[in-house]
Structures are given as structure tokens and as C-alpha cells.
Amino acid sequence: MNLVKTSCRFGLIVAFGVLLLTGCSGKDDPDAQTAASALIQENKNIVAFGHISVKELLNKLDYKNLPKVNAIIGPELESWEKGLDLSKPAYYALQAPFAQDGTPDAVYGLVNVKDQAKLIDKFNSMGYTVEKTGEISYIAEGDITVGVRNQLAIVISKKAPYDGKALIVQAFEQTEGDESEGKTEDILAAKGDIVNGVSIERLYSTSNTSLNNLKADKKAELDKLIADGFVKTTFSFDKGEARIKSENMFSEELKDRLFYKEDPSASIRKKLGNGTPWMGIATNIDMRKLEAFLSDFAPEAYKKLNESLPGEASMALAMMGEQPLGKMFSGQMGFVAVGNPAETMGMVPQFNFYMGLGSKGDFITGMMEEYFTGMMLEKQGDAYVMDNMAISLRKDGIYGYTITSGLQQGLKIPSFAKDFGKNSFSAYVNFGQLDIASLELPLEGRVLELMDTFTINANKNGGEVVLTTKDKSQNILKQIGLFYTKLGEEQMNNLAVEPGF
């Protein structure tokens, strides 16, 4: 997930960098999509790639009707569009290895050129020194190198020092070869405001992690499992909603080895008490598969996980033999916040939770019972009570609930979260029930005042995040733009009426 966020963040930097920071004879160059495809095929260190529809995003923002935004973007956009064809997506590619903070070794941006001469004029008007090498006109300024040849512009961002001239020449040469095929081609051709692809195979081959220390047989097995594996993520911004959809383009063998588990009956709901929750989180994890995968392909992480447990738990795991975590936990967990959120904002909310136990889960309940007894907690039926919370220790799991919510069946999940509890991971928030304004969130968080619902669902095939706004008639980006424009005006007005202004 971090890599997806990183690649999308750098993709946005490249695309908007062309707008804000940023000809020749000879044969025609390919368009940006074709060039990106060839670059990815040739440069085996490119791990993530995709495209961004810059002009489409700006139109959805409706920047022309945001005076202050249009005053900044409008003239610049108009001047860049004389040289660049922004009606088509801008493409990007991230080159490994990645630093610990997620920064790639290099970022490539590829944009279609409408008029090379006018684009060069734009660079000159900004005071940049445009040089030439063969048919390429280029600018090298610090971390950024921009090259233009015929119908194609390439932007390279790489931590200095590096030879910008040599790298831009190499980049153009790499766009002249064969195009990528298969899943890479499908991702580049996918529709969406932002589309991102990550090659799991290349990510592994370019990483310097403990995976490289695997035994030969396990390394060979992992190589086979992740061969031609990709994650495709599509971002779409529409009327009243933002949607992020990911697809795990894995082999069936890899999907079968992973720890995803589904529960079409959403049985977790029967274990989460009563009420109409305004927030919920649920998991269905195959603990046996999780342990097996970690043991085979991440033995150091698995060892650290066991070492992080308390001494008694570590000793108990050692005595349980193979896959002890799977014997101790079922992998099914859930939490819901119930009651009237307007009455509990800023206070401890009413909630129910459940943590499923495995065949050897009595070790955990035994330890907890000993602890609760030692604390001399009151016991009501099979539940121990502390303050306004009760915890019930049962053979199948640990149940917890605030006293006011009770532990009864009859959970009413809102219709927008109909898949809650069915997938490997699911969560939702009903923002419409919350008084967000009363929370006094920082400026960047106040946008939640516009939001109505949030859902996330993920399984072995991928996942989807959906964020909706209360107003379903306008694009979500436009609503956000109007919201922050209004906030900015309010802040300026407040400053103007303060003493001394």
C-alpha cells in the first residue's frame, strides 16, 4: 500500500511539475502512452507506473469557477497548452531501488507535445537555458531534466548529482524499442482519472531486503509465485463520490498461498452485539496460511513477531508446535461503534468488539481470567465488568461491549455498508451521523464536513474504497475546491476585522 501511495504521489508531482515548472527534425516520436510502454519494457528497474488525466482532473475541480484558483492556474495552463497536449493523460514511471522513505531512485514523466517550438519558447520565457544534443532539446536544472523531441516531452526527477544530458538521451532511446505486452499494456490502457500499476516481480527483484537471504528452494518457489504479478489501482472522481479500486493481478497459485479469507454469511455480525453502528471494522484472516507464508518467505519477520509477544505467550506458542498463532486465534475480529455519535463526540463512545479464538485459545482466556480475578473485578454472568465496559470470555472468542450497548444479537448495518464482514478486510464510517464541525479538526481535516459515507472492502482479488459526499449533484473535487475557497475567504475576513488590520 505504501508503494501505491508513493507512486501516485510522485505521478502527481510529475504531471503538475510539467504544468508549473515546465522540437526538432527527424522521425516522429511515439505518443506518450507508447513511449511509456517501451520505456517500461526496456528499463527493468521500473517498478511502478501509470497515468494521470491532468486536464480532466482540473475540469472536475471546475477551477475556472474558483476565481482565486483560476487566477493562478488559468494563465499558466493556457500558456502550457500551446505546447503540450494536456487533453491526453500524462504518463509516469518510478525506478527502483526505493529509499527507506519510499523515494524512488528516479521518476520519469512522459507528456504529448502539441507544438514543440511553442514549448521551447515557454521554457525560454521562464529564463531556462535550452540546450541541444542531437535531435533533443533539453533543460537540466538541479534534480530536474526536461527533454523535448518532436511529439514527446520527457521529465526526469532524480536526486542530484547526475548527468542530466546522458540520462535524457538514454530515456529517449529506451522509448524507441518494443512496447510492453500483457498486464503492463492493460494497465497503461486502463481508464481512470489516475491509474497506477506496481510490478510485484520487479519490486522483489530490485529490493534489498531479507527476501534475498531465503534458501534457494524457497526463493525459487517465491519467484514462481510472483512471476508476472501486478497490482492495478484506479482512482476516479465523480459526482458525489471518489472511488479507488485495486485489482490483484496475481497467479491463482499466489492467491491460494495468501491469507485472504471470505465469509459470505458475514457471521461476525452475530458476534458484535446490537445497535446501529456508525462505524465498523472487521477482518477474516486465514491464520494458518498467514503463518505458513511468513514462515516460508519472511522468516525473520515471523521470528520478530514471536519475540515481540510477552514471555508467557512466547513460551506457550513454542509449546503448541507448528503454526501456533493459527491455533490461538481464528483470524476473525470486529469492532463497531454504536449509539448516538452526536451524544458521544469527545467522550468514550458505545462499542462492541469480538476477537475470535482458535482451538488453543483457552490459553488466552485463562490468562485474562486470572488477571481479572486478581483485580477483583465484578462478574455478571460470564462477563467481567470494569467501569462501563464488560468483557466476556468464551470458548469461541473474547466479546467486549459497553454496558449501555449490551450484548444482544440484532446488529443493524447501514445499507451503504452491505458487504461489512464478508471480505478479508472491511470497514465503514457514517460521516453523516457525525458532527464533524464540533471536533475542531485542523484545516486539512475539515473537508470531512462534506462527507457522507466511507467504505473499504478487500479480498484476494483486490479491494475498493468509496468516499461519498452529502451533495450527490456535484463532482467531489468541485465540492472540495469550493469548500476550501470558502474557508480561505472566511479566514481572510477574520484577519481583516482583527485589531490592527
Short mmCIF file of C-alpha atoms in Angstrom, two decimals:
data_model
loop_
_atom_site.label_atom_id
_atom_site.label_comp_id
_atom_site.label_asym_id
_atom_site.label_seq_id
_atom_site.Cartn_x
_atom_site.Cartn_y
_atom_site.Cartn_z
CA MET A 1 0.00 0.00 0.00
CA ASN A 2 2.80 2.44 0.79
CA LEU A 3 4.27 1.89 -2.66
CA VAL A 4 0.94 2.62 -4.31
CA LYS A 5 0.66 5.86 -2.35
CA THR A 6 4.26 6.76 -3.16
CA SER A 7 3.91 6.08 -6.86
CA CYS A 8 0.68 8.05 -7.09
CA ARG A 9 2.22 10.93 -5.17
CA PHE A 10 5.22 11.08 -7.50
CA GLY A 11 2.95 10.68 -10.51
CA LEU A 12 1.08 13.79 -9.43
CA ILE A 13 4.36 15.63 -8.91
CA VAL A 14 5.47 14.76 -12.44
CA ALA A 15 2.18 15.73 -14.03
CA PHE A 16 1.78 19.02 -12.24
CA GLY A 17 5.50 19.67 -12.42
CA VAL A 18 5.12 19.77 -16.20
CA LEU A 19 2.49 22.47 -15.72
CA LEU A 20 4.19 24.53 -13.10
CA LEU A 21 7.94 24.07 -13.83
CA THR A 22 7.66 23.21 -17.12
CA GLY A 23 11.46 20.49 -31.31
CA CYS A 24 13.43 19.26 -33.90
CA SER A 25 13.62 17.45 -37.21
CA GLY A 26 13.80 13.71 -37.74
CA LYS A 27 11.43 10.82 -37.42
CA ASP A 28 8.26 11.17 -35.40
CA ASP A 29 8.36 10.02 -31.80
CA PRO A 30 5.68 7.73 -30.38
CA ASP A 31 2.92 9.26 -28.27
CA ALA A 32 3.34 9.33 -24.51
CA GLN A 33 1.50 6.03 -23.91
CA THR A 34 3.53 4.15 -26.49
CA ALA A 35 6.75 5.72 -25.25
CA ALA A 36 5.96 4.83 -21.64
CA SER A 37 5.19 1.27 -22.67
CA ALA A 38 8.56 0.93 -24.43
CA LEU A 39 10.42 2.60 -21.54
CA ILE A 40 8.94 0.13 -19.06
CA GLN A 41 9.80 -2.80 -21.32
CA GLU A 42 13.41 -1.66 -21.71
CA ASN A 43 14.13 -0.42 -18.18
CA LYS A 44 13.76 -3.44 -15.91
CA ASN A 45 14.22 -1.28 -12.79
CA ILE A 46 10.88 0.46 -13.33
CA VAL A 47 8.64 -0.94 -10.62
CA ALA A 48 5.60 1.34 -10.68
CA PHE A 49 3.98 3.30 -13.49
CA GLY A 50 0.71 4.79 -14.62
CA HIS A 51 -1.00 7.86 -15.97
CA ILE A 52 -2.85 10.95 -14.77
CA SER A 53 -5.51 12.87 -16.66
CA VAL A 54 -4.37 16.33 -15.59
CA LYS A 55 -6.81 18.39 -17.65
CA GLU A 56 -9.72 16.12 -16.73
CA LEU A 57 -8.94 16.49 -13.03
CA LEU A 58 -8.76 20.27 -13.35
CA ASN A 59 -12.07 20.32 -15.19
CA LYS A 60 -13.66 18.19 -12.47
CA LEU A 61 -12.30 20.65 -9.94
CA ASP A 62 -14.10 23.29 -12.07
CA TYR A 63 -11.14 25.57 -11.50
CA LYS A 64 -12.49 28.22 -13.88
CA ASN A 65 -15.29 28.95 -11.42
CA LEU A 66 -12.88 29.22 -8.50
CA PRO A 67 -11.61 32.80 -9.02
CA LYS A 68 -8.50 32.59 -6.85
CA VAL A 69 -7.55 29.16 -8.25
CA ASN A 70 -8.25 30.20 -11.82
CA ALA A 71 -6.16 33.33 -11.36
CA ILE A 72 -3.16 31.11 -10.60
CA ILE A 73 -3.77 28.08 -12.80
CA GLY A 74 -5.70 29.58 -15.70
CA PRO A 75 -2.97 31.68 -17.37
CA GLU A 76 -0.28 29.06 -16.74
CA LEU A 77 -2.43 26.25 -18.08
CA GLU A 78 -3.27 28.27 -21.18
CA SER A 79 0.38 29.00 -21.89
CA TRP A 80 1.46 25.39 -21.40
CA GLU A 81 -1.34 24.09 -23.59
CA LYS A 82 0.13 25.97 -26.53
CA GLY A 83 2.98 23.47 -26.47
CA LEU A 84 1.62 20.43 -24.61
CA ASP A 85 -1.37 18.27 -25.43
CA LEU A 86 -2.98 18.06 -22.00
CA SER A 87 -6.21 16.61 -23.37
CA LYS A 88 -4.43 13.25 -23.13
CA PRO A 89 -3.06 11.67 -19.96
CA ALA A 90 0.47 12.32 -18.69
CA TYR A 91 2.36 9.07 -18.02
CA TYR A 92 4.87 8.35 -15.28
CA ALA A 93 7.26 5.60 -14.23
CA LEU A 94 9.13 5.06 -10.95
CA GLN A 95 12.57 3.47 -10.99
CA ALA A 96 13.90 1.32 -8.15
CA PRO A 97 15.61 0.96 -5.78
CA PHE A 98 13.49 2.88 -3.29
CA ALA A 99 14.91 4.69 -0.27
CA GLN A 100 13.60 3.88 3.19
CA ASP A 101 11.22 6.85 3.00
CA GLY A 102 9.71 5.47 -0.22
CA THR A 103 11.57 7.85 -2.56
CA PRO A 104 12.37 6.18 -5.89
CA ASP A 105 15.79 6.33 -7.50
CA ALA A 106 14.28 8.23 -10.44
CA VAL A 107 10.88 9.43 -11.64
CA TYR A 108 10.02 9.68 -15.34
CA GLY A 109 7.17 11.75 -16.74
CA LEU A 110 6.07 11.49 -20.38
CA VAL A 111 3.75 14.04 -21.98
CA ASN A 112 2.43 14.52 -25.52
CA VAL A 113 3.72 17.62 -27.30
CA LYS A 114 1.35 19.69 -29.44
CA ASP A 115 3.79 22.30 -30.72
CA GLN A 116 7.48 21.83 -30.00
CA ALA A 117 8.51 25.37 -30.96
CA LYS A 118 5.96 26.97 -28.65
CA LEU A 119 7.01 24.65 -25.83
CA ILE A 120 10.65 25.69 -26.27
CA ASP A 121 9.53 29.34 -26.30
CA LYS A 122 7.77 28.75 -23.00
CA PHE A 123 10.97 27.42 -21.43
CA ASN A 124 12.93 30.38 -22.78
CA SER A 125 10.37 32.85 -21.39
CA MET A 126 10.88 31.30 -17.95
CA GLY A 127 14.60 32.04 -18.13
CA TYR A 128 15.76 28.44 -18.62
CA THR A 129 18.76 27.69 -20.80
CA VAL A 130 17.65 25.27 -23.50
CA GLU A 131 20.48 23.17 -24.88
CA LYS A 132 20.58 20.60 -27.66
CA THR A 133 22.04 17.16 -28.03
CA GLY A 134 21.29 15.60 -31.40
CA GLU A 135 17.56 16.00 -32.01
CA ILE A 136 16.75 16.56 -28.33
CA SER A 137 16.25 19.99 -26.83
CA TYR A 138 16.76 19.75 -23.06
CA ILE A 139 16.96 21.66 -19.80
CA ALA A 140 18.96 20.42 -16.80
CA GLU A 141 18.22 22.25 -13.55
CA GLY A 142 19.17 20.59 -10.25
CA ASP A 143 17.08 17.48 -9.70
CA ILE A 144 15.02 18.02 -12.87
CA THR A 145 15.87 17.35 -16.51
CA VAL A 146 13.34 18.01 -19.28
CA GLY A 147 13.85 16.79 -22.83
CA VAL A 148 11.74 17.52 -25.93
CA ARG A 149 11.85 15.75 -29.27
CA ASN A 150 9.10 16.05 -31.85
CA GLN A 151 5.79 14.96 -30.29
CA LEU A 152 7.23 13.78 -26.97
CA ALA A 153 8.46 15.50 -23.80
CA ILE A 154 10.19 13.55 -21.03
CA VAL A 155 10.72 14.86 -17.50
CA ILE A 156 13.22 13.15 -15.21
CA SER A 157 13.46 13.77 -11.49
CA LYS A 158 16.50 12.24 -9.81
CA LYS A 159 18.43 13.18 -6.73
CA ALA A 160 21.44 15.24 -7.78
CA PRO A 161 24.19 14.99 -8.76
CA TYR A 162 23.63 13.11 -12.01
CA ASP A 163 24.33 13.66 -15.70
CA GLY A 164 21.00 15.03 -16.94
CA LYS A 165 22.12 15.14 -20.57
CA ALA A 166 23.19 11.49 -20.62
CA LEU A 167 20.09 10.33 -18.77
CA ILE A 168 17.63 12.18 -21.03
CA VAL A 169 19.35 10.76 -24.14
CA GLN A 170 19.12 7.28 -22.64
CA ALA A 171 15.44 7.79 -21.79
CA PHE A 172 14.55 8.73 -25.36
CA GLU A 173 16.50 5.75 -26.68
CA GLN A 174 14.55 3.47 -24.33
CA THR A 175 11.25 4.74 -25.76
CA GLU A 176 12.22 3.54 -29.24
CA GLY A 177 12.18 -0.19 -28.54
CA ASP A 178 9.42 -2.78 -28.34
CA GLU A 179 6.33 -1.97 -26.34
CA SER A 180 5.27 -3.82 -23.21
CA GLU A 181 2.65 -6.52 -23.54
CA GLY A 182 0.22 -8.37 -21.32
CA LYS A 183 -0.65 -6.87 -17.94
CA THR A 184 1.58 -3.83 -18.34
CA GLU A 185 -0.19 -2.97 -21.58
CA ASP A 186 -3.59 -3.48 -19.93
CA ILE A 187 -2.71 -1.16 -17.04
CA LEU A 188 -1.42 1.60 -19.32
CA ALA A 189 -4.61 1.38 -21.40
CA ALA A 190 -6.94 1.36 -18.38
CA LYS A 191 -9.38 4.25 -17.97
CA GLY A 192 -9.42 6.41 -14.87
CA ASP A 193 -8.52 9.85 -13.58
CA ILE A 194 -5.38 8.28 -12.10
CA VAL A 195 -4.19 4.77 -12.92
CA ASN A 196 -1.27 3.11 -11.16
CA GLY A 197 0.43 -0.24 -11.65
CA VAL A 198 3.02 -1.96 -9.47
CA SER A 199 5.05 -4.96 -10.63
CA ILE A 200 5.40 -7.32 -7.67
CA GLU A 201 8.01 -9.33 -9.55
CA ARG A 202 10.23 -6.30 -10.22
CA LEU A 203 9.67 -4.91 -6.75
CA TYR A 204 11.09 -8.11 -5.32
CA SER A 205 13.98 -8.37 -7.78
CA THR A 206 15.13 -4.78 -7.13
CA SER A 207 14.71 -4.76 -3.36
CA ASN A 208 17.50 -5.23 -0.86
CA THR A 209 15.65 -6.99 1.93
CA SER A 210 15.72 -10.23 3.88
CA LEU A 211 13.94 -11.87 0.95
CA ASN A 212 17.33 -12.08 -0.71
CA ASN A 213 18.51 -14.30 2.14
CA LEU A 214 15.93 -17.02 1.56
CA LYS A 215 17.04 -20.56 1.00
CA ALA A 216 17.42 -21.49 -2.66
CA ASP A 217 14.31 -23.70 -2.78
CA LYS A 218 12.10 -21.07 -1.11
CA LYS A 219 13.50 -18.31 -3.33
CA ALA A 220 12.71 -20.40 -6.41
CA GLU A 221 9.19 -21.04 -5.12
CA LEU A 222 8.62 -17.36 -4.43
CA ASP A 223 9.97 -16.39 -7.87
CA LYS A 224 7.41 -18.69 -9.44
CA LEU A 225 4.56 -17.39 -7.29
CA ILE A 226 5.14 -13.70 -8.05
CA ALA A 227 6.08 -14.06 -11.72
CA ASP A 228 4.14 -11.52 -13.82
CA GLY A 229 2.28 -10.34 -10.73
CA PHE A 230 0.87 -6.81 -10.64
CA VAL A 231 -1.40 -4.61 -8.55
CA LYS A 232 -3.50 -2.19 -10.59
CA THR A 233 -5.12 0.76 -8.82
CA THR A 234 -7.61 3.14 -10.41
CA PHE A 235 -8.72 6.48 -8.92
CA SER A 236 -11.99 8.00 -10.16
CA PHE A 237 -13.60 11.25 -9.02
CA ASP A 238 -17.26 11.64 -9.95
CA LYS A 239 -20.48 13.30 -8.81
CA GLY A 240 -20.80 12.82 -5.10
CA GLU A 241 -18.03 10.25 -4.75
CA ALA A 242 -14.38 9.28 -5.00
CA ARG A 243 -13.62 5.64 -5.79
CA ILE A 244 -10.30 3.81 -5.50
CA LYS A 245 -10.32 0.32 -6.95
CA SER A 246 -7.39 -2.09 -6.82
CA GLU A 247 -7.01 -5.38 -8.65
CA ASN A 248 -4.55 -8.08 -7.60
CA MET A 249 -3.34 -9.38 -10.94
CA PHE A 250 -1.75 -12.43 -9.33
CA SER A 251 -1.45 -16.06 -10.32
CA GLU A 252 -4.03 -18.38 -8.78
CA GLU A 253 -1.14 -20.13 -7.02
CA LEU A 254 -0.14 -16.93 -5.24
CA LYS A 255 -3.72 -16.06 -4.34
CA ASP A 256 -4.09 -19.52 -2.84
CA ARG A 257 -0.96 -19.09 -0.71
CA LEU A 258 -2.02 -15.74 0.70
CA PHE A 259 -4.03 -15.34 3.90
CA TYR A 260 -7.21 -13.87 2.43
CA LYS A 261 -10.43 -15.43 3.67
CA GLU A 262 -14.05 -14.64 2.87
CA ASP A 263 -17.27 -15.16 4.80
CA PRO A 264 -20.34 -14.64 2.55
CA SER A 265 -22.64 -15.01 5.56
CA ALA A 266 -20.84 -12.20 7.45
CA SER A 267 -21.04 -14.28 10.63
CA ILE A 268 -19.04 -11.66 12.54
CA ARG A 269 -22.18 -9.53 12.70
CA LYS A 270 -23.84 -12.04 15.03
CA LYS A 271 -20.90 -11.63 17.42
CA LEU A 272 -20.93 -7.84 17.60
CA GLY A 273 -23.95 -7.23 19.79
CA ASN A 274 -26.85 -4.95 18.95
CA GLY A 275 -27.46 -1.43 17.74
CA THR A 276 -26.98 0.54 14.53
CA PRO A 277 -23.23 1.16 14.28
CA TRP A 278 -21.96 4.36 12.72
CA MET A 279 -18.51 2.83 12.34
CA GLY A 280 -17.22 -0.70 11.93
CA ILE A 281 -14.05 -2.70 11.21
CA ALA A 282 -13.90 -6.43 10.55
CA THR A 283 -11.31 -8.98 9.42
CA ASN A 284 -11.41 -12.56 8.18
CA ILE A 285 -7.83 -13.84 8.05
CA ASP A 286 -6.67 -17.39 7.42
CA MET A 287 -4.15 -17.56 10.25
CA ARG A 288 -2.70 -20.89 9.13
CA LYS A 289 -1.90 -19.52 5.68
CA LEU A 290 -0.55 -16.30 7.18
CA GLU A 291 1.83 -18.20 9.42
CA ALA A 292 2.88 -20.56 6.63
CA PHE A 293 3.60 -17.68 4.27
CA LEU A 294 5.60 -15.75 6.87
CA SER A 295 7.50 -18.85 7.89
CA ASP A 296 8.40 -19.71 4.30
CA PHE A 297 9.09 -16.29 2.81
CA ALA A 298 9.61 -13.88 5.73
CA PRO A 299 11.22 -15.98 8.46
CA GLU A 300 12.95 -13.00 10.09
CA ALA A 301 9.67 -11.07 10.36
CA TYR A 302 7.96 -14.16 11.75
CA LYS A 303 10.71 -14.54 14.33
CA LYS A 304 10.43 -10.87 15.37
CA LEU A 305 6.65 -11.25 15.67
CA ASN A 306 7.03 -14.13 18.12
CA GLU A 307 9.76 -12.32 20.05
CA SER A 308 7.54 -9.25 20.46
CA LEU A 309 4.99 -11.23 22.46
CA PRO A 310 5.05 -11.32 26.29
CA GLY A 311 7.18 -14.04 27.81
CA GLU A 312 4.33 -16.33 28.82
CA ALA A 313 2.70 -16.04 25.40
CA SER A 314 6.03 -16.75 23.66
CA MET A 315 6.54 -19.83 25.76
CA ALA A 316 3.00 -21.04 25.08
CA LEU A 317 3.48 -20.58 21.33
CA ALA A 318 6.67 -22.63 21.47
CA MET A 319 4.79 -25.45 23.18
CA MET A 320 2.00 -25.51 20.60
CA GLY A 321 4.15 -26.82 17.78
CA GLU A 322 3.68 -25.71 14.18
CA GLN A 323 1.54 -22.68 13.32
CA PRO A 324 0.79 -21.74 16.95
CA LEU A 325 -0.85 -18.41 16.09
CA GLY A 326 -3.43 -20.24 14.00
CA LYS A 327 -4.19 -22.45 16.96
CA MET A 328 -4.54 -19.47 19.27
CA PHE A 329 -6.52 -17.07 17.04
CA SER A 330 -9.22 -17.70 14.45
CA GLY A 331 -8.39 -14.57 12.40
CA GLN A 332 -11.91 -13.21 12.75
CA MET A 333 -12.09 -9.87 14.52
CA GLY A 334 -14.52 -6.99 14.61
CA PHE A 335 -15.28 -3.65 16.23
CA VAL A 336 -18.35 -1.43 15.91
CA ALA A 337 -19.18 1.95 17.44
CA VAL A 338 -22.87 2.16 18.28
CA GLY A 339 -25.24 4.56 19.95
CA ASN A 340 -25.83 8.18 19.02
CA PRO A 341 -22.45 9.64 17.96
CA ALA A 342 -23.74 13.18 18.46
CA GLU A 343 -24.05 12.41 22.18
CA THR A 344 -20.64 10.76 22.50
CA MET A 345 -18.37 13.07 20.49
CA GLY A 346 -15.45 13.93 22.73
CA MET A 347 -16.46 11.16 25.14
CA VAL A 348 -15.94 7.41 25.23
CA PRO A 349 -18.32 6.01 22.60
CA GLN A 350 -20.51 2.96 23.00
CA PHE A 351 -18.99 -0.02 21.26
CA ASN A 352 -18.94 -3.78 20.80
CA PHE A 353 -15.95 -5.89 19.79
CA TYR A 354 -15.05 -9.51 19.17
CA MET A 355 -11.76 -11.38 18.78
CA GLY A 356 -12.06 -14.96 17.60
CA LEU A 357 -10.02 -17.72 19.22
CA GLY A 358 -8.70 -20.95 17.81
CA SER A 359 -8.55 -24.46 19.22
CA LYS A 360 -5.90 -23.44 21.78
CA GLY A 361 -7.47 -20.08 22.61
CA ASP A 362 -8.18 -21.17 26.16
CA PHE A 363 -4.60 -20.17 26.96
CA ILE A 364 -5.54 -16.53 26.31
CA THR A 365 -8.86 -16.67 28.15
CA GLY A 366 -7.14 -18.41 31.06
CA MET A 367 -4.55 -15.63 31.35
CA MET A 368 -7.22 -12.93 31.13
CA GLU A 369 -9.44 -14.64 33.70
CA GLU A 370 -6.52 -14.90 36.11
CA TYR A 371 -5.76 -11.21 35.60
CA PHE A 372 -9.38 -10.09 36.04
CA THR A 373 -9.79 -12.23 39.15
CA GLY A 374 -6.60 -10.75 40.60
CA MET A 375 -8.04 -7.27 40.02
CA MET A 376 -11.19 -8.39 41.85
CA LEU A 377 -13.43 -7.26 39.03
CA GLU A 378 -17.16 -7.72 39.38
CA LYS A 379 -18.57 -10.62 37.40
CA GLN A 380 -22.03 -10.57 35.85
CA GLY A 381 -22.85 -13.92 34.29
CA ASP A 382 -19.84 -14.83 32.14
CA ALA A 383 -18.69 -11.20 31.83
CA TYR A 384 -16.14 -9.26 33.86
CA VAL A 385 -17.09 -5.60 34.39
CA MET A 386 -14.79 -2.61 34.68
CA ASP A 387 -16.13 0.96 34.65
CA ASN A 388 -18.70 0.94 31.84
CA MET A 389 -17.17 -1.95 29.89
CA ALA A 390 -17.79 -5.68 30.09
CA ILE A 391 -15.61 -8.47 28.68
CA SER A 392 -16.99 -11.94 28.21
CA LEU A 393 -14.54 -14.84 27.84
CA ARG A 394 -16.00 -17.67 25.80
CA LYS A 395 -14.58 -20.69 24.05
CA ASP A 396 -15.02 -19.25 20.55
CA GLY A 397 -13.68 -15.81 21.37
CA ILE A 398 -13.50 -12.70 23.50
CA TYR A 399 -16.57 -10.46 23.46
CA GLY A 400 -16.48 -6.90 24.69
CA TYR A 401 -19.12 -4.22 24.94
CA THR A 402 -20.00 -1.06 26.80
CA ILE A 403 -22.68 -1.71 29.39
CA THR A 404 -25.17 0.65 27.81
CA SER A 405 -24.97 -1.16 24.45
CA GLY A 406 -25.45 -4.65 25.88
CA LEU A 407 -24.53 -7.92 24.28
CA GLN A 408 -27.56 -8.98 22.30
CA GLN A 409 -27.99 -10.07 18.73
CA GLY A 410 -29.58 -7.67 16.30
CA LEU A 411 -26.87 -5.56 14.72
CA LYS A 412 -28.25 -3.25 12.03
CA ILE A 413 -25.58 -2.46 9.44
CA PRO A 414 -26.43 0.53 7.20
CA SER A 415 -27.28 -0.28 3.59
CA PHE A 416 -24.24 1.51 2.16
CA ALA A 417 -22.03 -0.97 4.08
CA LYS A 418 -23.91 -4.11 2.96
CA ASP A 419 -20.66 -6.09 2.50
CA PHE A 420 -19.38 -5.43 6.00
CA GLY A 421 -17.89 -8.61 7.46
CA LYS A 422 -17.92 -10.60 4.23
CA ASN A 423 -14.40 -9.89 3.00
CA SER A 424 -10.87 -10.32 4.33
CA PHE A 425 -10.99 -6.72 5.49
CA SER A 426 -13.93 -4.35 5.61
CA ALA A 427 -14.62 -1.06 7.30
CA TYR A 428 -17.03 1.83 7.11
CA VAL A 429 -17.81 5.21 8.68
CA ASN A 430 -21.13 7.02 8.52
CA PHE A 431 -19.87 10.61 8.50
CA GLY A 432 -23.42 11.81 8.01
CA GLN A 433 -24.18 10.89 11.62
CA LEU A 434 -21.19 12.79 13.00
CA ASP A 435 -20.94 16.44 13.95
CA ILE A 436 -17.56 16.91 12.30
CA ALA A 437 -17.56 20.70 12.76
CA SER A 438 -17.67 20.28 16.55
CA LEU A 439 -14.39 18.32 16.50
CA GLU A 440 -12.41 21.42 15.52
CA LEU A 441 -10.18 19.45 13.18
CA PRO A 442 -7.09 21.02 11.57
CA LEU A 443 -7.67 22.75 8.24
CA GLU A 444 -6.81 19.72 6.10
CA GLY A 445 -9.24 17.54 8.05
CA ARG A 446 -12.24 19.86 7.90
CA VAL A 447 -13.09 18.55 4.42
CA LEU A 448 -14.77 15.67 6.28
CA GLU A 449 -17.62 18.08 6.94
CA LEU A 450 -18.65 17.46 3.32
CA MET A 451 -18.54 13.69 3.56
CA ASP A 452 -21.45 11.30 3.97
CA THR A 453 -20.07 7.75 3.96
CA PHE A 454 -16.80 5.83 3.71
CA THR A 455 -16.38 2.14 2.93
CA ILE A 456 -13.46 -0.17 2.25
CA ASN A 457 -13.57 -3.82 1.25
CA ALA A 458 -10.65 -6.06 0.31
CA ASN A 459 -10.21 -9.72 -0.60
CA LYS A 460 -7.77 -11.87 -2.58
CA ASN A 461 -8.83 -10.29 -5.86
CA GLY A 462 -8.29 -6.68 -4.77
CA GLY A 463 -10.19 -4.00 -2.95
CA GLU A 464 -12.30 -0.90 -3.25
CA VAL A 465 -12.53 2.32 -1.26
CA VAL A 466 -15.56 4.56 -1.74
CA LEU A 467 -15.96 8.02 -0.21
CA THR A 468 -19.26 9.83 -0.79
CA THR A 469 -20.36 13.39 -0.14
CA LYS A 470 -23.66 14.65 1.23
CA ASP A 471 -24.24 16.54 -2.02
CA LYS A 472 -24.61 13.96 -4.81
CA SER A 473 -25.17 16.52 -7.58
CA GLN A 474 -21.63 17.91 -7.96
CA ASN A 475 -18.25 16.33 -8.55
CA ILE A 476 -16.44 15.64 -5.31
CA LEU A 477 -13.38 17.62 -6.46
CA LYS A 478 -15.52 20.64 -7.23
CA GLN A 479 -17.10 20.44 -3.78
CA ILE A 480 -13.68 20.26 -2.14
CA GLY A 481 -12.45 23.21 -4.19
CA LEU A 482 -15.47 25.32 -3.25
CA PHE A 483 -15.17 24.28 0.40
CA TYR A 484 -11.56 25.40 0.77
CA THR A 485 -12.15 28.54 -1.25
CA LYS A 486 -14.89 29.50 1.20
CA LEU A 487 -12.69 28.64 4.19
CA GLY A 488 -9.91 30.78 2.76
CA GLU A 489 -12.26 33.72 2.32
CA GLU A 490 -13.54 33.31 5.89
CA GLN A 491 -10.00 33.32 7.27
CA MET A 492 -9.12 36.43 5.30
CA ASN A 493 -12.27 38.17 6.55
CA ASN A 494 -11.46 37.21 10.13
CA LEU A 495 -7.97 38.66 9.79
CA ALA A 496 -9.37 41.85 8.33
CA VAL A 497 -11.60 42.55 11.34
CA GLU A 498 -8.95 41.82 13.97
CA PRO A 499 -7.46 44.87 15.75
CA GLY A 500 -4.52 46.30 13.89
CA PHE A 501 -5.84 45.45 10.41
#
